[in-house]
Coordinates of C-alpha atoms in Angstrom, one line a residue:
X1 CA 12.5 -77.7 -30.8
X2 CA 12.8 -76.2 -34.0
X3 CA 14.8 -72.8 -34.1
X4 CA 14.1 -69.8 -36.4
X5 CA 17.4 -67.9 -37.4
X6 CA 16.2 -64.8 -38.5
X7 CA 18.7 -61.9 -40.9
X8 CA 19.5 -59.7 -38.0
X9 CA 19.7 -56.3 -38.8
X10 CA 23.7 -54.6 -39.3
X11 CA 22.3 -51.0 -39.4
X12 CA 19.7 -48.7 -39.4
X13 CA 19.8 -47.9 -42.9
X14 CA 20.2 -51.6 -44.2
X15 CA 16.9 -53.4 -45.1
X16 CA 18.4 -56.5 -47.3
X17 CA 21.1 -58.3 -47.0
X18 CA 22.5 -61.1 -49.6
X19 CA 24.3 -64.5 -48.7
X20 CA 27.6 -64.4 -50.2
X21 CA 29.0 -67.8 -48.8
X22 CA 27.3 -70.6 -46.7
X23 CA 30.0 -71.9 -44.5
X24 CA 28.1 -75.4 -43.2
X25 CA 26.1 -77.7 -45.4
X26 CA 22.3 -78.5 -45.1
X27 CA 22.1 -81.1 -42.4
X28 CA 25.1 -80.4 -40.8
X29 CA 25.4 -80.3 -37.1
X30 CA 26.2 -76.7 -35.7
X31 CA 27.6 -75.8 -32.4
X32 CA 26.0 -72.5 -30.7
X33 CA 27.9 -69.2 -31.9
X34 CA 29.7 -71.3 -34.7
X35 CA 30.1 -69.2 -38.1
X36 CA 27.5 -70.6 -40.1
X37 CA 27.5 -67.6 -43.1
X38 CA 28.7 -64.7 -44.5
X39 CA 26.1 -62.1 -45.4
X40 CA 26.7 -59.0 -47.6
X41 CA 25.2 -55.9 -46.5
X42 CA 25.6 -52.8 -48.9
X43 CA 28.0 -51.7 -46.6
X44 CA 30.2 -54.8 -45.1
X45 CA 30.3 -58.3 -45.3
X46 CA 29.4 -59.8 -42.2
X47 CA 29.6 -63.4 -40.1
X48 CA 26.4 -65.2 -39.3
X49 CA 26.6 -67.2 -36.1
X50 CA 24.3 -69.8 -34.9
X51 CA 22.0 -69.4 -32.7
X52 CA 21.8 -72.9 -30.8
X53 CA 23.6 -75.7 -31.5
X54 CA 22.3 -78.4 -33.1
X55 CA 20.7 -79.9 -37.0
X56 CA 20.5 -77.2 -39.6
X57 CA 18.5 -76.8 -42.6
X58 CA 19.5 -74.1 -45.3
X59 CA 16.5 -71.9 -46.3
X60 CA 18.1 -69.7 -48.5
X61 CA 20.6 -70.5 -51.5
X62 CA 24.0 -68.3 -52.3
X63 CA 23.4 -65.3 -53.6
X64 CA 19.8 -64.9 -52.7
X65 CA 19.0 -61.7 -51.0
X66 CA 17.1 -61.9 -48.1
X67 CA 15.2 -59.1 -46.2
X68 CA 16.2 -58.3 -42.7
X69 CA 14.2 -60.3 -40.1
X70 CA 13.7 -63.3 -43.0
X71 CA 14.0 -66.6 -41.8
X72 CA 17.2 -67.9 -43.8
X73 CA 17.8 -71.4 -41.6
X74 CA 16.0 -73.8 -39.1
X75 CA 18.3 -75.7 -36.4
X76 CA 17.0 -78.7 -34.3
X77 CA 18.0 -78.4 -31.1
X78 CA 16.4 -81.3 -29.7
X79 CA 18.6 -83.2 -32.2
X80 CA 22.2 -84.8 -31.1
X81 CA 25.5 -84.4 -32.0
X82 CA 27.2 -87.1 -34.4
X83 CA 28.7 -89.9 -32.3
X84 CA 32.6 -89.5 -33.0
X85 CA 34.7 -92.1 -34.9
X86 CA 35.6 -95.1 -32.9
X87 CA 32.3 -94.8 -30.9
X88 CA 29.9 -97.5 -30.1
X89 CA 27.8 -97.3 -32.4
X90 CA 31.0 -96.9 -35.2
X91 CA 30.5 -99.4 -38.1
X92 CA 33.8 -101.9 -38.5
X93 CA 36.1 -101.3 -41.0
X94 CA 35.9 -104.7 -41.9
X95 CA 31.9 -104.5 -42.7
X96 CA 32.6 -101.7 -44.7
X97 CA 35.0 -103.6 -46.7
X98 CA 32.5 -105.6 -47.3
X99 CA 29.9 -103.9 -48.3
X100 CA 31.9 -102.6 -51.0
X101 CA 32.6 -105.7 -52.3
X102 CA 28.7 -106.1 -52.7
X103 CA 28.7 -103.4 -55.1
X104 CA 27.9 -103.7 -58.9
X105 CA 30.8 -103.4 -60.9
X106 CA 30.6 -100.7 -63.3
X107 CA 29.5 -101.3 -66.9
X108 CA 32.6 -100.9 -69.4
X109 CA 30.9 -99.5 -72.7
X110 CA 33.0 -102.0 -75.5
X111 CA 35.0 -99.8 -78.1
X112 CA 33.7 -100.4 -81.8
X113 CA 36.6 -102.3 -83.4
X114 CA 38.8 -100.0 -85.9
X115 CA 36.6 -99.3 -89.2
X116 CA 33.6 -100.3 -87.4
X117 CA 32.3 -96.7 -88.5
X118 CA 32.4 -93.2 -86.6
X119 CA 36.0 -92.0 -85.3
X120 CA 38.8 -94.1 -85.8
X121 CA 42.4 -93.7 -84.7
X122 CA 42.4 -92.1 -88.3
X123 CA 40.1 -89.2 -87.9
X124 CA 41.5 -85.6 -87.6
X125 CA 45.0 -86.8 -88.1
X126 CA 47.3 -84.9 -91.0
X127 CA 49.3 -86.4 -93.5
X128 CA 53.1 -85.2 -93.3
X129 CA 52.7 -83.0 -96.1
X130 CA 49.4 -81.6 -94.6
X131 CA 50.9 -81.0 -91.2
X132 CA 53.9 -79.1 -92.5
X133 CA 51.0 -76.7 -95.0
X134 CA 49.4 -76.3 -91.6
X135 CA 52.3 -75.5 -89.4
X136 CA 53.1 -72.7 -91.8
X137 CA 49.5 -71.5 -91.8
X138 CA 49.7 -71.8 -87.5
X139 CA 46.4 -73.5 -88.3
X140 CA 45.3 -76.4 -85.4
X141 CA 44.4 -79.8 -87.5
X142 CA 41.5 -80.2 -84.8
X143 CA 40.2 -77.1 -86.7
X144 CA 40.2 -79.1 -90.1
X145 CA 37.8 -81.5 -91.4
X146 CA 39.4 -84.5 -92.9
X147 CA 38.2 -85.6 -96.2
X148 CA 40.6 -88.7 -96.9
X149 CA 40.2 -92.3 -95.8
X150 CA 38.9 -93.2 -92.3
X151 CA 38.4 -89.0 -91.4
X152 CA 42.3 -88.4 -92.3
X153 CA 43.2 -84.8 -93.4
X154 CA 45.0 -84.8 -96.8
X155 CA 47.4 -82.4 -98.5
X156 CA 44.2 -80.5 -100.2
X157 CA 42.5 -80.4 -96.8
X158 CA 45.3 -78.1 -95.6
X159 CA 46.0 -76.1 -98.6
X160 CA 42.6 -75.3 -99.0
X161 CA 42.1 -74.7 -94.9
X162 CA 41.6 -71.2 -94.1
X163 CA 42.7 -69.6 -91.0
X164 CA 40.4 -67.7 -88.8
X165 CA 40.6 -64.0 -89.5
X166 CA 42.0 -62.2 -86.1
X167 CA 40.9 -65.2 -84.1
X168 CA 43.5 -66.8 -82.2
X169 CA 44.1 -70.7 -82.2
X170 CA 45.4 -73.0 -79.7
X171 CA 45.0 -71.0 -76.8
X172 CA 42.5 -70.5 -74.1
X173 CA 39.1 -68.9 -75.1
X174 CA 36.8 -69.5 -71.9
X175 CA 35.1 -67.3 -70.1
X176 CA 33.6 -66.4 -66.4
X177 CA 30.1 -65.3 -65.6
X178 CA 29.9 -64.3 -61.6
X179 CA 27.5 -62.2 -60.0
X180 CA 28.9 -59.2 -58.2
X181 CA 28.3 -58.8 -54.4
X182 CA 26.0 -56.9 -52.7
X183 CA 28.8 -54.4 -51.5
X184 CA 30.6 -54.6 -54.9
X185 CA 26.9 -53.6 -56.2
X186 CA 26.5 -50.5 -54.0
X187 CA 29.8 -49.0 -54.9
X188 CA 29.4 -49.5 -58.2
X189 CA 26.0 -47.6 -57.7
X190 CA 27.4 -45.0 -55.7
X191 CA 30.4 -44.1 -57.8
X192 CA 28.0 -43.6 -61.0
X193 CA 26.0 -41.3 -58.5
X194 CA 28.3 -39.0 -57.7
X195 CA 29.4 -39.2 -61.2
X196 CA 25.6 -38.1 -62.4
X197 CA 24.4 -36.2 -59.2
X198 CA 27.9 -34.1 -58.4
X199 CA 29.0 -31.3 -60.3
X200 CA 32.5 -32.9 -59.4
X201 CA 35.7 -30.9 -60.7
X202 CA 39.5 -32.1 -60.1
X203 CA 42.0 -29.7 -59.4
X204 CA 46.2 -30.9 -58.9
X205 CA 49.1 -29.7 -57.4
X206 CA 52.6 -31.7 -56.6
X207 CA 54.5 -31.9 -53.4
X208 CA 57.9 -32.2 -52.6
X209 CA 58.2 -34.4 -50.2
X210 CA 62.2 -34.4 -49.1
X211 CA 61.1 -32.5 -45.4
X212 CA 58.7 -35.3 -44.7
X213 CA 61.1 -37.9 -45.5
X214 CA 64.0 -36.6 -43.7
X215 CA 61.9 -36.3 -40.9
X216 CA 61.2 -39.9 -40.8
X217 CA 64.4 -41.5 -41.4
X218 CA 65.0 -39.2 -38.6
X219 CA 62.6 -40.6 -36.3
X220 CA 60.9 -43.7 -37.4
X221 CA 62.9 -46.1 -35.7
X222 CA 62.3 -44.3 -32.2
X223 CA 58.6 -43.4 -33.3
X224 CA 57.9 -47.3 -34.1
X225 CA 60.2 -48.6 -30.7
X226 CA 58.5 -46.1 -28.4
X227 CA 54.8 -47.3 -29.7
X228 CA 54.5 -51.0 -29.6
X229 CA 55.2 -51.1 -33.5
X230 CA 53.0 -48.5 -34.9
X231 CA 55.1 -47.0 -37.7
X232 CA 55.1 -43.5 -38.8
X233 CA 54.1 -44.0 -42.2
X234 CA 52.9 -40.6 -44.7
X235 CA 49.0 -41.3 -43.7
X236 CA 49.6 -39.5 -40.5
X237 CA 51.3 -36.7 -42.1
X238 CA 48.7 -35.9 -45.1
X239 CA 46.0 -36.6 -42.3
X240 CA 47.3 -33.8 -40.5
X241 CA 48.0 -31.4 -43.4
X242 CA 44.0 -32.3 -44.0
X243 CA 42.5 -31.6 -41.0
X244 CA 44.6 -28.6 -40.8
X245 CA 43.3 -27.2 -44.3
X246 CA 39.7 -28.3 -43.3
X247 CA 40.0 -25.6 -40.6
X248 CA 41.3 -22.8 -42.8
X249 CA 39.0 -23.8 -45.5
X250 CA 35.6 -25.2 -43.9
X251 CA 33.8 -25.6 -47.1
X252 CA 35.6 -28.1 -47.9
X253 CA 34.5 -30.0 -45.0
X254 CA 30.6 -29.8 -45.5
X255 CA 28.1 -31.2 -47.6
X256 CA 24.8 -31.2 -49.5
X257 CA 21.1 -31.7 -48.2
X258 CA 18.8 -30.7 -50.9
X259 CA 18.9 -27.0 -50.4
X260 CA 20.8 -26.8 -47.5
X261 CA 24.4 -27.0 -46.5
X262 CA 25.7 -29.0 -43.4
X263 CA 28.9 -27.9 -42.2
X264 CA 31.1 -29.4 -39.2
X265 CA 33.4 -28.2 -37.0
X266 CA 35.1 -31.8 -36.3
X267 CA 36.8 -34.1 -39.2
X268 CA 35.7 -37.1 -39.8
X269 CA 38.6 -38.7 -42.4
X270 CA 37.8 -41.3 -44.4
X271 CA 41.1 -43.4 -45.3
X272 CA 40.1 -45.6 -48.3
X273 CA 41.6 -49.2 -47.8
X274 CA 42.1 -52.4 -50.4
X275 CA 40.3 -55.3 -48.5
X276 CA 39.6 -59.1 -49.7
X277 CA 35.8 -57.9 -50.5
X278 CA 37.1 -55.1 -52.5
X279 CA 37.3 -50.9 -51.6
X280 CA 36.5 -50.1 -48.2
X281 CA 36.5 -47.0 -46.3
X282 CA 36.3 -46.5 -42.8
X283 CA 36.4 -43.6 -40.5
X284 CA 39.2 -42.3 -38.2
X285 CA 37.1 -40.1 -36.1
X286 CA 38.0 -36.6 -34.7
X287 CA 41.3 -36.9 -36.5
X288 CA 41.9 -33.7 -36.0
X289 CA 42.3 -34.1 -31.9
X290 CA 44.7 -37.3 -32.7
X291 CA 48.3 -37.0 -32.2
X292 CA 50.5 -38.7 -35.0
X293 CA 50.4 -41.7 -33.0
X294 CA 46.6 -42.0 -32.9
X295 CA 46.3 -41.6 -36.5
X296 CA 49.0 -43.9 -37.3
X297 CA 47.3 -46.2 -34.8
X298 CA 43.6 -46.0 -36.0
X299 CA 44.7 -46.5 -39.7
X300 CA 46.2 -49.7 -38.9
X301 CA 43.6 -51.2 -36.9
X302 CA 41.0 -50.1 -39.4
X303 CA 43.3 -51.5 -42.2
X304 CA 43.4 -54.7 -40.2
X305 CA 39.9 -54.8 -39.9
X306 CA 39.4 -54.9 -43.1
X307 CA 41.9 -57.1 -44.6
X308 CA 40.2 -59.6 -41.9
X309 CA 36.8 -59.2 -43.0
X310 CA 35.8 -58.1 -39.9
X311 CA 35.1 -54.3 -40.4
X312 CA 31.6 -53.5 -39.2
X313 CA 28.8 -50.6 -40.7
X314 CA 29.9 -48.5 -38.3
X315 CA 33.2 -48.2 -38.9
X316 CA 32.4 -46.6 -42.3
X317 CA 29.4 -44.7 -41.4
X318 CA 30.2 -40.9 -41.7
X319 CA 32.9 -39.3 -42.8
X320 CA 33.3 -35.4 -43.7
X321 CA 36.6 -35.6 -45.9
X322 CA 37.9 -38.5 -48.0
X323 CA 42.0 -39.5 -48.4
X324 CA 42.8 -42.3 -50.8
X325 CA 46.4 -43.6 -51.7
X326 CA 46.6 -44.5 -55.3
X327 CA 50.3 -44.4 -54.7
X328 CA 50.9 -47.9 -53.7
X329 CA 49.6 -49.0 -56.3
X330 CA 51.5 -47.4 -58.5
X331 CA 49.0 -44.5 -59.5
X332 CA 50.6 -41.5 -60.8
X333 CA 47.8 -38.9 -61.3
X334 CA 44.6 -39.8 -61.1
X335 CA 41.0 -38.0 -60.6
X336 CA 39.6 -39.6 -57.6
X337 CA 35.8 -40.1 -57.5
X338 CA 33.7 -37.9 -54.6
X339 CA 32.6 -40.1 -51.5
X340 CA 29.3 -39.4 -51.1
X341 CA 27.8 -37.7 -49.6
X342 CA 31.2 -35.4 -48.8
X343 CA 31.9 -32.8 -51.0
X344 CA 35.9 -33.5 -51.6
X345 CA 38.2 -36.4 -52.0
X346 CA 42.4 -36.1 -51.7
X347 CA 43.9 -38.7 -53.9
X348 CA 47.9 -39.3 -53.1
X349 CA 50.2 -40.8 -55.9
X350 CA 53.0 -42.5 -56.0
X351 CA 56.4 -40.8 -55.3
X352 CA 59.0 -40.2 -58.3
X353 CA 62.1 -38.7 -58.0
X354 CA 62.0 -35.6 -60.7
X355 CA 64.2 -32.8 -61.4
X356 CA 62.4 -29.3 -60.1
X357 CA 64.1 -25.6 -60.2
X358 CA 64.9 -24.8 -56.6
X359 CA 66.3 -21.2 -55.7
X360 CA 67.2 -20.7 -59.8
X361 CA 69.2 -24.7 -60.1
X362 CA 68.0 -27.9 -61.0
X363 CA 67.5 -30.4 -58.1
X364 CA 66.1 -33.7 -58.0
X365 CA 63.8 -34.2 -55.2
X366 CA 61.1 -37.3 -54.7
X367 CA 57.9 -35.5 -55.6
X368 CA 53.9 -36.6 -55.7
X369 CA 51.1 -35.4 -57.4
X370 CA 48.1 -35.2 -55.2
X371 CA 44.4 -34.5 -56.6
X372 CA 41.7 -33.1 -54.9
X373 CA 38.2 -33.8 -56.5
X374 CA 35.0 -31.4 -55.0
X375 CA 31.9 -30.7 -55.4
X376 CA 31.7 -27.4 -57.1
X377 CA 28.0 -26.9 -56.1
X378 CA 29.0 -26.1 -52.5
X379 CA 32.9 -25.7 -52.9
X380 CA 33.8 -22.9 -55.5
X381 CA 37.8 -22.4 -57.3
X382 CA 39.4 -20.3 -54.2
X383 CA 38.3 -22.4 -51.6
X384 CA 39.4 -25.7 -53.4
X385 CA 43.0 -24.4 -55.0
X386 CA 43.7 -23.0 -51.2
X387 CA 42.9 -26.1 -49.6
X388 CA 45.2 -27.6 -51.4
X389 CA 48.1 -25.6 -51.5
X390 CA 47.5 -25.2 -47.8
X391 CA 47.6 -29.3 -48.0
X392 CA 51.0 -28.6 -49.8
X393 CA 52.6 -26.1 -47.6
X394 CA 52.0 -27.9 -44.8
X395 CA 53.5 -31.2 -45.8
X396 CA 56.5 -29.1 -47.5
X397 CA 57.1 -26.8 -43.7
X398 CA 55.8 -29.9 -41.6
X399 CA 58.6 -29.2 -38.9
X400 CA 56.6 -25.6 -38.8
X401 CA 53.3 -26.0 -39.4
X402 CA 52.4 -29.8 -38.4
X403 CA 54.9 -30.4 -35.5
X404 CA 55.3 -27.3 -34.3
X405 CA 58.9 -26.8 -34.5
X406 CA 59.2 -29.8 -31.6
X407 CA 59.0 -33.6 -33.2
X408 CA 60.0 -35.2 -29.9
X409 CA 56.7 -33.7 -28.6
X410 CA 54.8 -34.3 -31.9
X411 CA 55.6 -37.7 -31.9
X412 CA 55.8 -38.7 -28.0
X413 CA 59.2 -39.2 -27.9

């Protein structure tokens, strides 16, 4: 019986998907629910498994895109599996020996003899005095043509050589042509989008953030002991300050439908993550009912996810709020790009310790500019700037205004 594999559908919105990578070869034998492919949707990359084991044949090539519910392979499943090494039907070793020996023995093409005509041993080669005039010019003889006997490059040949003008010899000059992937594609798409579409506006601010970190040389140890590993890293803390400035400024947290606004009352965060496919970003839901350890908990299994190549469409469908971390990269400041369709976007930086004025002296304190880029179609100048000084007052008071004066609590201790 011959088996039609069919593109199954990875969401509602998604009508094509692309191969990115067949992982068996055409006539292999498959087992049932064995990886055979990863397919690139617009919004993951995802594994193909096979639907019955046996003989399959490709009906697609790498890179193709194929419509959802397109047949990409046939398998056989009336064929068998290969019979192991060492069964009965196994060929000797010593046949095979044999058999080699019956081959044709591969035609040697003969080597004119020297002066025969064409290259010689000669050709290309300098002179002393030719290869010292090139040295000094950095010129590569394989760059010269030789006019002297047998292709040789003489003492003229180099002084009249002339060096490529700004072009560098001797080193690499090759280049790679690859074709992006579908998801790489849509991002690229969707950035220029909100570029074009958005009347996006960045505004900054900078945070000292000496409370937070006392706080969790304070109590990470505990935090990560008490909570099977899960550290208490800064996501949990800007989350937090986040949700809690989505409340006070609601704007913030609504977006765009033609001529209509949508506003929630629950925040969706999206925590932009690196993965091997590129920038993903997936969606701690209801962060704002999480306790630290939930957020600290869902942004590692979502990062995980990820890294693995197995996070799925809905894992990054939604979203009301963006947070990304240029930071550990090394970002200082930055203008982070709009997620659409949200209306804002908090980008954190990396921490630098600066000197600041504090009560009327000069202090030095680790401090880190964060950037928050909205929509200023829905979101106008109070209601951005307040969001994000109420973002900065509460990671600068989080004992007060984040833990509620009681971290033991906060953090399940």
């Amino acid at each position: 019986m011959i088996l039609e594999m069919k593109v199954p559908s990875p969401g509602e919105s998604i009508k094509e998907v692309e191969i990115a990578t067949w992982l068996v070869k055409d006539g292999d034998y498959v087992e049932k629910d064995q990886a055979i492919a990863e397919v690139d949707s617009d919004k993951a990359t995802l594994e193909l498994p096979a639907e019955a084991s046996g003989i399959i044949t490709l009906k697609a090539e790498e890179g193709d895109a194929v419509a959802v519910g397109a047949v990409v392979c046939l398998i056989d499943t009336a064929a068998s599996p290969p019979t192991p090494k060492g069964g009965a039907d196994a060929q000797p070793e010593t046949a095979k020996i044999e058999d080699k020996k019956t081959e044709a023995a591969p035609v040697v093409a003969q080597t004119p003899p020297s002066g025969a005509g064409g290259q010689t041993y000669a050709s290309g080669t300098p002179s002393p005095a030719a290869r010292k005039i090139l040295d000094e010019k950095n010129i590569a003889p394989a760059t010269v043509t030789g006019t002297g006997k047998d292709g040789r490059i003489t003492k003229d040949d180099a002084v009249n050589a002339v060096p490529s003008m700004g072009t560098p010899t001797g080193g690499s000059r090759g280049q790679e042509r690859t074709k992006l992937s579908m998801l790489r594609r849509k991002v690229a798409e969707r950035l220029v989008a909100a570029k074009n579409e958005t009347a996006m506006l960045t505004t900054f601010n900078e945070v000292n953030m000496t409370p937070i970190n006392i706080i969790r040389n304070q109590y990470k140890d505990e935090f990560k002991a008490k909570h099977g590993g899960v550290g208490l890293g800064y996501m949990s803390f800007f989350t937090k300050a986040v949700t809690r400035a989505l409340k006070l400024y609601p704007d913030v947290n609504s977006m765009m439908d033609g001529d209509y606004k949508i506003a929630y009352d629950f925040c969706d965060i999206s925590i932009a993550v690196s993965g091997p496919k590129g920038l993903m970003v997936p969606v701690v839901r209801n962060a704002e009912n999480l306790t630290f350890r939930g957020v600290e908990a869902d942004i590692k299994r979502l990062a995980i996810r990820a890294r693995d190549g197995q996070i799925t469409v809905d894992d990054m469908t939604g979203g009301t709020f963006t947070i990304t971390n240029g930071g550990v990269f090394g970002s200082m400041l930055s203008t982070p790009i709009i997620n659409p369709p949200q209306s804002g976007i908090l980008g954190m930086h990396n921490i630098i310790e600066r000197p600041i004025a504090v009560n009327g002296k000069v202090e030095i304190h680790p401090m880190m500019y964060v950037a928050l880029s909205y929509d200023h179609r829905i979101i106008d100048g109070r209601e951005s700037v307040g969001f994000l000084v109420a973002v900065k007052e509460a990671l600068e008071n989080p004992m007060e205004l984040l833990l509620d004066n009681n971290p033991k609590k906060a953090f399940e201790l």
